[in-house]
């Protein structure tokens, strides 16, 4: 009887172990992002994170087509923009929808989106590094929804493999590196995007 | 039958061995059982140097290369050693400096030449932060440790009666690092210190593997740090 009881107790554990072997590993990217040291533009920015960005996750598949890693980076992207944008603009308002912009007293609306996410794992590339490459589409709209600017920003991050570092930690660090690269690139090139530059001139905030 | 007092004496002696002799034995073994390393340090001076007590330096790793990037741990090691001893120099930690001056010292945006630093210092926020830290010199460390000539193999087995390993493995490590020193007050490169450290590591295994590791990167770190400290102090 005692053997049967033990088997009954071990049964669910064995099933759980078998199921965990079948599923993909989940990586929820976590990082901290410093505020940029740049002169703020004296305008009020409305920022809108759509559901695709908020819940963005990338799935890496094995060579046989099975899900291997699910990298969830939507929340950390929002954290990054919430850290960067208040240093770039005098005021920042987070919008629940694009329709809320006219009533929010904002000068402009910023709506970022992720177009492409690529992950390179050392076991596949035979390199001693985890690499992440991300392509973004940045949109700048007037409060009424009219087009101001639309441009592409790419970012890249890598982290070397280390003896005691897990694959999940490697993916996390490479993604955080890519996000820092996005922040630095976006911050320093924002004013030089031709349409943005023209729009800033019209608002008297060109220099 | 062993008397209680004899058993106590044996136990006491065993404890004494564990407390005193065993750590000493392990220390002696670790000293003798590390493999040999050869380190060469070169210095190329382009200008006068010297630092005052209220001034500091920052040591940053170069991470622009596509094939490798300077390890953060090596940069930290050099910084910690430069900040020690009788000729200690105040060193601003790399991460703190890079975060504080974000986004100007990221891999994509960091100045590659002294003329870039001069342009960067025209940014009021950057100049203000560097002045607040009292930074006199920026030291760029660039390099890596490569492992080559891996040879041999070790096999391990476990059976009902116990387990063990048998075999022999060896490899060679080569650390090459450069430290370029920029004077923030004159926007000029004042010199370069290069270190090249090589060593062969061995792991013979007869039942138990005995690693004889050449501390190549650690030696490169201490040699580079000692020379850098002397260089910055004007020696």
Tab-separated table of C-alpha atoms in Angstrom:
chain	number	residue	atom	x	y	z
A	1	UNK	CA	0.000	0.000	0.000
A	2	UNK	CA	2.773	2.403	0.945
A	3	UNK	CA	4.499	1.748	-2.413
A	4	UNK	CA	1.239	2.482	-4.221
A	5	UNK	CA	0.804	5.701	-2.242
A	6	UNK	CA	4.354	6.775	-3.111
A	7	UNK	CA	3.737	6.051	-6.796
A	8	UNK	CA	0.528	8.092	-6.663
A	9	UNK	CA	2.452	11.008	-5.200
A	10	UNK	CA	5.294	10.697	-7.715
A	11	UNK	CA	2.979	10.328	-10.715
A	12	UNK	CA	2.021	14.002	-11.149
A	13	UNK	CA	5.660	15.007	-10.610
A	14	UNK	CA	6.805	12.679	-13.401
A	15	UNK	CA	4.084	13.987	-15.745
A	16	UNK	CA	5.070	17.575	-14.941
A	17	UNK	CA	8.724	16.774	-15.638
A	18	UNK	CA	7.827	15.151	-18.971
A	19	UNK	CA	5.657	18.099	-19.985
A	20	UNK	CA	8.303	20.626	-19.015
A	21	UNK	CA	10.751	18.813	-21.289
A	22	UNK	CA	8.357	19.376	-24.222
A	23	UNK	CA	7.657	23.111	-23.753
A	24	UNK	CA	9.661	26.156	-24.812
A	25	UNK	CA	11.799	28.046	-22.310
A	26	UNK	CA	10.388	31.421	-21.470
A	27	UNK	CA	12.586	34.504	-21.066
A	28	UNK	CA	10.958	37.669	-19.736
A	29	UNK	CA	13.542	40.354	-20.500
A	30	UNK	CA	14.446	42.540	-17.528
A	31	UNK	CA	16.864	45.440	-17.500
A	32	UNK	CA	17.435	48.934	-16.234
A	33	UNK	CA	17.956	51.880	-18.567
A	34	UNK	CA	19.601	55.178	-17.647
A	35	UNK	CA	18.100	58.515	-18.596
A	36	UNK	CA	19.904	60.204	-21.491
A	37	UNK	CA	21.925	63.387	-20.986
A	38	UNK	CA	20.411	65.491	-23.754
A	39	UNK	CA	18.739	68.891	-23.984
A	40	UNK	CA	14.965	68.377	-23.737
A	41	UNK	CA	12.753	69.663	-26.553
A	42	UNK	CA	10.355	72.239	-25.041
A	43	UNK	CA	7.192	70.477	-26.238
A	44	UNK	CA	4.638	68.022	-24.865
A	45	UNK	CA	4.832	64.533	-26.315
A	46	UNK	CA	2.010	62.010	-26.220
A	47	UNK	CA	3.267	58.423	-26.428
A	48	UNK	CA	1.086	55.516	-27.459
A	49	UNK	CA	2.177	51.905	-26.955
A	50	UNK	CA	-0.128	49.650	-28.963
A	51	UNK	CA	-1.077	46.149	-27.783
A	52	UNK	CA	1.420	44.540	-30.187
A	53	UNK	CA	4.299	46.419	-28.554
A	54	UNK	CA	3.040	45.926	-24.995
A	55	UNK	CA	2.736	42.163	-25.468
A	56	UNK	CA	5.605	41.696	-27.892
A	57	UNK	CA	7.301	38.325	-27.743
A	58	UNK	CA	9.606	36.536	-30.121
A	59	UNK	CA	9.723	32.759	-30.528
A	60	UNK	CA	12.945	31.018	-31.485
A	61	UNK	CA	12.449	27.606	-33.091
A	62	UNK	CA	14.713	24.584	-33.172
A	63	UNK	CA	15.955	23.229	-36.497
A	64	UNK	CA	13.090	20.723	-36.412
A	65	UNK	CA	10.523	23.508	-36.014
A	66	UNK	CA	9.757	23.125	-32.306
A	67	UNK	CA	9.434	26.147	-30.055
A	68	UNK	CA	12.731	26.551	-28.201
A	69	UNK	CA	12.715	29.983	-26.523
A	70	UNK	CA	9.959	32.543	-26.094
A	71	UNK	CA	11.482	35.984	-25.474
A	72	UNK	CA	8.959	38.439	-24.002
A	73	UNK	CA	10.259	42.007	-24.304
A	74	UNK	CA	7.111	44.165	-24.520
A	75	UNK	CA	7.225	45.385	-20.930
A	76	UNK	CA	10.944	46.168	-20.978
A	77	UNK	CA	10.470	48.153	-24.210
A	78	UNK	CA	7.846	50.282	-22.456
A	79	UNK	CA	10.196	50.702	-19.493
A	80	UNK	CA	12.928	51.867	-21.893
A	81	UNK	CA	10.735	54.460	-23.626
A	82	UNK	CA	9.404	55.657	-20.259
A	83	UNK	CA	13.008	56.243	-19.202
A	84	UNK	CA	14.246	57.863	-22.417
A	85	UNK	CA	11.356	60.100	-23.549
A	86	UNK	CA	11.043	62.287	-20.392
A	87	UNK	CA	14.676	63.337	-20.950
A	88	UNK	CA	14.025	64.194	-24.585
A	89	UNK	CA	10.837	66.239	-24.124
A	90	UNK	CA	9.749	68.801	-21.546
A	91	UNK	CA	6.512	66.870	-20.881
A	92	UNK	CA	5.431	63.336	-21.727
A	93	UNK	CA	1.871	62.007	-21.553
A	94	UNK	CA	1.133	58.287	-21.964
A	95	UNK	CA	-1.977	57.840	-24.120
A	96	UNK	CA	-4.436	54.935	-23.842
A	97	UNK	CA	-5.388	55.298	-27.495
A	98	UNK	CA	-4.554	57.474	-30.504
A	99	UNK	CA	-8.079	58.907	-30.301
A	100	UNK	CA	-7.280	60.334	-26.856
A	101	UNK	CA	-4.526	62.592	-28.274
A	102	UNK	CA	-6.613	65.700	-29.217
A	103	UNK	CA	-8.004	65.983	-25.686
A	104	UNK	CA	-4.631	65.396	-23.987
A	105	UNK	CA	-3.132	68.797	-24.898
A	106	UNK	CA	-0.100	67.261	-26.583
A	107	UNK	CA	1.986	68.815	-29.381
A	108	UNK	CA	2.786	65.535	-31.061
A	109	UNK	CA	2.127	61.802	-30.730
A	110	UNK	CA	4.876	59.175	-30.838
A	111	UNK	CA	3.907	55.584	-31.684
A	112	UNK	CA	6.790	53.074	-31.842
A	113	UNK	CA	6.411	49.524	-33.136
A	114	UNK	CA	8.675	46.506	-33.576
A	115	UNK	CA	8.925	45.280	-37.164
A	116	UNK	CA	11.463	42.528	-36.784
A	117	UNK	CA	13.337	40.733	-34.017
A	118	UNK	CA	16.211	38.337	-34.613
A	119	UNK	CA	18.061	36.199	-32.122
A	120	UNK	CA	21.347	34.377	-32.741
A	121	UNK	CA	22.264	31.659	-30.281
A	122	UNK	CA	25.876	30.401	-29.932
A	123	UNK	CA	24.811	26.773	-30.399
A	124	UNK	CA	23.484	27.673	-33.855
A	125	UNK	CA	25.971	30.310	-35.041
A	126	UNK	CA	29.074	28.595	-33.537
A	127	UNK	CA	30.157	32.030	-32.287
A	128	UNK	CA	30.973	32.775	-28.653
A	129	UNK	CA	28.180	35.315	-28.264
A	130	UNK	CA	24.426	35.785	-27.977
A	131	UNK	CA	23.230	38.392	-30.462
A	132	UNK	CA	19.968	40.287	-30.813
A	133	UNK	CA	18.978	42.512	-33.712
A	134	UNK	CA	15.764	44.533	-33.716
A	135	UNK	CA	14.151	46.691	-36.390
A	136	UNK	CA	11.708	49.379	-35.247
A	137	UNK	CA	9.271	51.633	-37.022
A	138	UNK	CA	8.999	55.026	-35.347
A	139	UNK	CA	5.927	57.131	-36.173
A	140	UNK	CA	5.366	60.743	-35.276
A	141	UNK	CA	1.801	62.020	-35.709
A	142	UNK	CA	-0.027	65.261	-35.149
A	143	UNK	CA	-2.683	65.089	-32.381
A	144	UNK	CA	-5.375	64.805	-35.086
A	145	UNK	CA	-3.598	61.761	-36.554
A	146	UNK	CA	-1.940	63.553	-39.495
A	147	UNK	CA	1.412	62.222	-40.642
A	148	UNK	CA	4.586	64.028	-39.475
A	149	UNK	CA	7.377	61.458	-39.760
A	150	UNK	CA	7.894	57.736	-40.150
A	151	UNK	CA	11.365	56.233	-39.981
A	152	UNK	CA	13.219	53.005	-39.267
A	153	UNK	CA	15.696	52.486	-36.437
A	154	UNK	CA	17.741	49.314	-36.017
A	155	UNK	CA	19.513	48.185	-32.879
A	156	UNK	CA	22.020	45.487	-32.065
A	157	UNK	CA	23.173	43.910	-28.830
A	158	UNK	CA	25.494	41.083	-28.000
A	159	UNK	CA	26.906	39.425	-24.946
A	160	UNK	CA	29.730	36.864	-24.796
A	161	UNK	CA	29.153	33.297	-23.657
A	162	UNK	CA	30.479	32.516	-20.195
A	163	UNK	CA	30.951	29.243	-18.341
A	164	UNK	CA	28.371	29.789	-15.619
A	165	UNK	CA	25.872	31.890	-17.577
A	166	UNK	CA	22.581	30.253	-18.574
A	167	UNK	CA	21.151	30.585	-22.087
A	168	UNK	CA	18.253	32.610	-20.635
A	169	UNK	CA	20.674	35.079	-18.995
A	170	UNK	CA	22.615	35.365	-22.268
A	171	UNK	CA	19.434	36.143	-24.230
A	172	UNK	CA	18.358	38.654	-21.572
A	173	UNK	CA	21.694	40.493	-21.567
A	174	UNK	CA	21.934	40.615	-25.374
A	175	UNK	CA	18.365	41.995	-25.578
A	176	UNK	CA	19.087	44.629	-22.923
A	177	UNK	CA	22.215	45.547	-24.932
A	178	UNK	CA	20.082	45.962	-28.061
A	179	UNK	CA	17.600	48.132	-26.164
A	180	UNK	CA	20.389	50.371	-24.849
A	181	UNK	CA	21.641	50.651	-28.424
A	182	UNK	CA	18.134	51.637	-29.525
A	183	UNK	CA	17.963	54.271	-26.791
A	184	UNK	CA	21.337	55.799	-27.696
A	185	UNK	CA	20.694	55.722	-31.439
A	186	UNK	CA	17.132	57.055	-31.144
A	187	UNK	CA	18.091	59.833	-28.717
A	188	UNK	CA	21.055	61.101	-30.718
A	189	UNK	CA	19.522	60.853	-34.205
A	190	UNK	CA	15.965	62.015	-33.435
A	191	UNK	CA	16.563	65.689	-34.312
A	192	UNK	CA	18.402	64.786	-37.526
A	193	UNK	CA	15.532	62.810	-39.128
A	194	UNK	CA	14.596	65.207	-42.010
A	195	UNK	CA	10.825	65.264	-41.376
A	196	UNK	CA	11.336	65.622	-37.614
A	197	UNK	CA	13.834	68.423	-38.149
A	198	UNK	CA	11.374	70.282	-40.413
A	199	UNK	CA	8.551	69.814	-37.925
A	200	UNK	CA	10.715	71.053	-35.031
A	201	UNK	CA	11.518	74.182	-37.086
A	202	UNK	CA	7.802	74.887	-37.504
A	203	UNK	CA	7.382	74.586	-33.726
A	204	UNK	CA	10.326	76.888	-33.052
A	205	UNK	CA	12.313	74.099	-31.389
A	206	UNK	CA	14.803	73.429	-34.157
A	207	UNK	CA	18.030	74.105	-32.268
B	1	UNK	CA	39.806	-1.713	22.679
B	2	UNK	CA	40.949	1.879	22.287
B	3	UNK	CA	40.681	3.838	25.482
B	4	UNK	CA	38.531	6.950	25.588
B	5	UNK	CA	41.533	9.256	26.238
B	6	UNK	CA	43.492	7.863	23.248
B	7	UNK	CA	40.445	8.326	21.016
B	8	UNK	CA	40.159	11.931	22.249
B	9	UNK	CA	43.854	12.593	21.472
B	10	UNK	CA	43.446	11.188	17.934
B	11	UNK	CA	40.288	13.249	17.408
B	12	UNK	CA	42.026	16.387	18.692
B	13	UNK	CA	45.004	15.795	16.403
B	14	UNK	CA	42.695	15.258	13.432
B	15	UNK	CA	40.865	18.509	14.222
B	16	UNK	CA	44.197	20.318	14.583
B	17	UNK	CA	45.261	18.981	11.164
B	18	UNK	CA	41.973	20.116	9.637
B	19	UNK	CA	42.155	23.561	11.202
B	20	UNK	CA	45.815	24.405	10.638
B	21	UNK	CA	47.609	22.066	8.304
B	22	UNK	CA	44.932	21.410	5.701
B	23	UNK	CA	44.400	25.070	4.672
B	24	UNK	CA	48.196	25.558	4.694
B	25	UNK	CA	48.663	22.443	2.576
B	26	UNK	CA	45.998	23.608	0.119
B	27	UNK	CA	47.632	27.055	-0.080
B	28	UNK	CA	51.061	25.542	-0.746
B	29	UNK	CA	49.570	23.177	-3.319
B	30	UNK	CA	47.718	25.984	-5.075
B	31	UNK	CA	50.932	28.059	-5.178
B	32	UNK	CA	53.008	25.282	-6.647
B	33	UNK	CA	50.329	23.761	-8.804
B	34	UNK	CA	49.569	26.776	-10.988
B	35	UNK	CA	51.188	26.605	-14.393
B	36	UNK	CA	53.779	29.144	-15.595
B	37	UNK	CA	52.876	32.387	-17.318
B	38	UNK	CA	55.074	34.801	-19.295
B	39	UNK	CA	54.075	38.454	-19.361
B	40	UNK	CA	55.575	41.317	-21.389
B	41	UNK	CA	54.625	44.954	-20.830
B	42	UNK	CA	55.478	47.761	-23.286
B	43	UNK	CA	55.036	51.458	-22.687
B	44	UNK	CA	54.866	54.139	-25.364
B	45	UNK	CA	54.844	57.654	-23.973
B	46	UNK	CA	53.647	60.600	-26.082
B	47	UNK	CA	53.313	63.289	-23.418
B	48	UNK	CA	53.882	64.317	-19.824
B	49	UNK	CA	51.546	62.870	-17.205
B	50	UNK	CA	50.687	63.497	-13.570
B	51	UNK	CA	47.589	63.539	-11.413
B	52	UNK	CA	46.504	65.492	-8.351
B	53	UNK	CA	44.710	64.080	-5.320
B	54	UNK	CA	41.328	65.595	-6.216
B	55	UNK	CA	41.474	64.240	-9.779
B	56	UNK	CA	40.386	60.823	-11.007
B	57	UNK	CA	40.585	58.531	-14.012
B	58	UNK	CA	38.063	56.279	-15.717
B	59	UNK	CA	38.994	52.993	-17.367
B	60	UNK	CA	36.665	51.959	-20.206
B	61	UNK	CA	36.586	48.826	-22.360
B	62	UNK	CA	36.490	49.122	-26.141
B	63	UNK	CA	33.453	47.257	-27.520
B	64	UNK	CA	33.294	48.397	-31.126
B	65	UNK	CA	34.874	45.303	-32.683
B	66	UNK	CA	32.688	42.803	-34.495
B	67	UNK	CA	34.780	39.767	-33.541
B	68	UNK	CA	35.351	40.423	-29.837
B	69	UNK	CA	34.678	42.898	-27.079
B	70	UNK	CA	36.821	43.767	-24.077
B	71	UNK	CA	35.442	41.918	-21.062
B	72	UNK	CA	33.893	44.047	-18.333
B	73	UNK	CA	35.542	41.833	-15.677
B	74	UNK	CA	39.035	42.609	-17.016
B	75	UNK	CA	38.354	46.355	-16.997
B	76	UNK	CA	37.046	46.099	-13.414
B	77	UNK	CA	40.139	44.104	-12.397
B	78	UNK	CA	42.507	46.772	-13.783
B	79	UNK	CA	40.478	49.539	-12.126
B	80	UNK	CA	40.502	47.855	-8.715
B	81	UNK	CA	44.281	47.318	-8.847
B	82	UNK	CA	45.010	50.889	-9.976
B	83	UNK	CA	42.953	52.138	-7.009
B	84	UNK	CA	45.106	50.127	-4.542
B	85	UNK	CA	48.531	50.619	-2.956
B	86	UNK	CA	50.708	53.546	-1.939
B	87	UNK	CA	50.350	55.254	-5.328
B	88	UNK	CA	46.597	54.623	-5.538
B	89	UNK	CA	44.583	56.667	-8.021
B	90	UNK	CA	40.870	57.410	-7.701
B	91	UNK	CA	39.118	55.341	-10.387
B	92	UNK	CA	35.494	55.928	-11.411
B	93	UNK	CA	33.782	52.536	-11.965
B	94	UNK	CA	33.118	51.870	-15.661
B	95	UNK	CA	29.390	51.072	-15.375
B	96	UNK	CA	28.692	54.090	-13.183
B	97	UNK	CA	30.485	56.392	-15.654
B	98	UNK	CA	28.798	54.951	-18.768
B	99	UNK	CA	25.328	55.083	-17.177
B	100	UNK	CA	25.916	58.569	-15.863
B	101	UNK	CA	26.963	59.836	-19.304
B	102	UNK	CA	24.374	57.831	-21.255
B	103	UNK	CA	24.161	57.726	-24.287
B	104	UNK	CA	27.569	59.218	-25.122
B	105	UNK	CA	29.850	56.281	-24.230
B	106	UNK	CA	27.812	53.381	-25.644
B	107	UNK	CA	29.552	51.003	-28.134
B	108	UNK	CA	27.986	52.850	-31.093
B	109	UNK	CA	28.540	56.391	-29.820
B	110	UNK	CA	31.788	56.355	-27.818
B	111	UNK	CA	34.579	58.630	-29.122
B	112	UNK	CA	37.146	56.717	-31.168
B	113	UNK	CA	39.697	59.542	-31.476
B	114	UNK	CA	40.775	62.385	-29.212
B	115	UNK	CA	39.255	64.839	-31.708
B	116	UNK	CA	35.887	63.105	-31.126
B	117	UNK	CA	36.338	63.679	-27.393
B	118	UNK	CA	36.948	67.369	-28.028
B	119	UNK	CA	33.676	67.574	-30.009
B	120	UNK	CA	31.878	65.603	-27.293
B	121	UNK	CA	33.089	67.972	-24.579
B	122	UNK	CA	31.260	70.783	-26.376
B	123	UNK	CA	28.032	69.176	-25.111
B	124	UNK	CA	27.395	71.117	-21.879
B	125	UNK	CA	25.858	68.108	-20.039
B	126	UNK	CA	28.852	65.877	-20.883
B	127	UNK	CA	31.425	68.502	-19.890
B	128	UNK	CA	29.554	69.134	-16.635
B	129	UNK	CA	29.493	65.427	-15.669
B	130	UNK	CA	33.191	64.938	-16.495
B	131	UNK	CA	34.084	68.022	-14.441
B	132	UNK	CA	31.941	66.772	-11.526
B	133	UNK	CA	33.813	63.455	-11.532
B	134	UNK	CA	37.145	65.307	-11.702
B	135	UNK	CA	38.319	63.120	-14.563
B	136	UNK	CA	41.827	63.935	-15.782
B	137	UNK	CA	42.468	60.832	-17.894
B	138	UNK	CA	40.263	58.448	-19.864
B	139	UNK	CA	41.921	55.056	-20.342
B	140	UNK	CA	40.637	52.865	-23.162
B	141	UNK	CA	41.385	49.179	-22.646
B	142	UNK	CA	41.143	47.054	-25.764
B	143	UNK	CA	41.927	43.360	-26.048
B	144	UNK	CA	40.983	39.798	-25.328
B	145	UNK	CA	42.205	36.412	-24.166
B	146	UNK	CA	42.354	33.684	-26.787
B	147	UNK	CA	42.616	29.971	-26.129
B	148	UNK	CA	44.453	27.774	-28.623
B	149	UNK	CA	46.286	24.458	-28.998
B	150	UNK	CA	43.758	22.392	-27.102
B	151	UNK	CA	45.125	18.870	-26.808
B	152	UNK	CA	44.373	15.574	-25.085
B	153	UNK	CA	41.220	14.175	-23.546
B	154	UNK	CA	39.968	13.059	-20.156
B	155	UNK	CA	37.497	10.226	-19.643
B	156	UNK	CA	35.518	9.777	-16.467
B	157	UNK	CA	33.487	6.747	-15.385
B	158	UNK	CA	31.277	5.883	-12.434
B	159	UNK	CA	30.547	2.337	-11.319
B	160	UNK	CA	29.030	0.578	-8.286
B	161	UNK	CA	32.444	0.530	-6.584
B	162	UNK	CA	33.196	4.197	-7.201
B	163	UNK	CA	34.345	6.448	-10.004
B	164	UNK	CA	37.351	8.149	-11.442
B	165	UNK	CA	38.917	9.963	-14.350
B	166	UNK	CA	41.901	9.184	-16.541
B	167	UNK	CA	43.633	11.190	-19.214
B	168	UNK	CA	45.460	14.427	-19.887
B	169	UNK	CA	44.372	17.776	-21.301
B	170	UNK	CA	46.232	20.973	-22.071
B	171	UNK	CA	45.635	24.310	-23.746
B	172	UNK	CA	47.367	27.652	-24.249
B	173	UNK	CA	45.946	31.044	-23.274
B	174	UNK	CA	47.163	34.297	-24.795
B	175	UNK	CA	46.021	37.667	-23.381
B	176	UNK	CA	46.705	40.783	-25.423
B	177	UNK	CA	45.540	44.119	-24.055
B	178	UNK	CA	46.308	47.763	-24.898
B	179	UNK	CA	45.537	50.720	-22.635
B	180	UNK	CA	45.433	54.068	-24.443
B	181	UNK	CA	45.553	57.069	-22.134
B	182	UNK	CA	43.745	60.268	-23.173
B	183	UNK	CA	44.350	63.519	-21.334
B	184	UNK	CA	40.969	65.201	-20.903
B	185	UNK	CA	42.538	68.610	-20.223
B	186	UNK	CA	44.415	68.739	-23.554
B	187	UNK	CA	42.326	66.290	-25.666
B	188	UNK	CA	45.532	64.462	-26.553
B	189	UNK	CA	46.689	60.884	-26.373
B	190	UNK	CA	49.562	60.792	-23.879
B	191	UNK	CA	50.586	57.176	-24.266
B	192	UNK	CA	49.821	53.506	-24.703
B	193	UNK	CA	50.636	50.558	-22.474
B	194	UNK	CA	50.508	47.085	-24.012
B	195	UNK	CA	50.596	43.782	-22.222
B	196	UNK	CA	51.011	40.323	-23.677
B	197	UNK	CA	50.657	37.371	-21.363
B	198	UNK	CA	50.857	33.702	-22.385
B	199	UNK	CA	50.665	30.473	-20.465
B	200	UNK	CA	50.045	26.777	-20.864
B	201	UNK	CA	47.484	25.053	-18.637
B	202	UNK	CA	47.481	21.309	-17.900
B	203	UNK	CA	44.938	18.923	-16.403
B	204	UNK	CA	46.413	15.474	-15.663
B	205	UNK	CA	43.790	13.049	-14.375
B	206	UNK	CA	44.637	9.840	-12.526
B	207	UNK	CA	41.412	9.014	-10.669
B	208	UNK	CA	41.085	12.699	-9.715
B	209	UNK	CA	41.663	15.514	-12.287
B	210	UNK	CA	44.328	17.979	-11.052
B	211	UNK	CA	43.960	21.330	-12.834
B	212	UNK	CA	47.230	23.268	-13.241
B	213	UNK	CA	45.789	26.490	-14.579
B	214	UNK	CA	47.941	29.315	-15.949
B	215	UNK	CA	46.519	32.577	-14.564
B	216	UNK	CA	47.142	34.406	-17.832
B	217	UNK	CA	44.431	37.087	-17.716
B	218	UNK	CA	45.001	37.752	-13.999
B	219	UNK	CA	48.702	38.331	-14.676
B	220	UNK	CA	47.913	40.580	-17.641
B	221	UNK	CA	45.570	42.553	-15.375
B	222	UNK	CA	48.097	43.032	-12.548
B	223	UNK	CA	50.971	43.906	-14.931
B	224	UNK	CA	48.885	46.388	-16.899
B	225	UNK	CA	47.479	47.972	-13.732
B	226	UNK	CA	50.918	48.390	-12.122
B	227	UNK	CA	52.366	50.019	-15.237
B	228	UNK	CA	49.295	52.206	-15.734
B	229	UNK	CA	49.438	53.436	-12.144
B	230	UNK	CA	53.088	54.387	-12.571
B	231	UNK	CA	52.408	55.998	-15.973
B	232	UNK	CA	49.514	58.154	-14.790
B	233	UNK	CA	51.448	59.261	-11.696
B	234	UNK	CA	54.162	60.493	-14.045
B	235	UNK	CA	56.754	57.863	-13.171
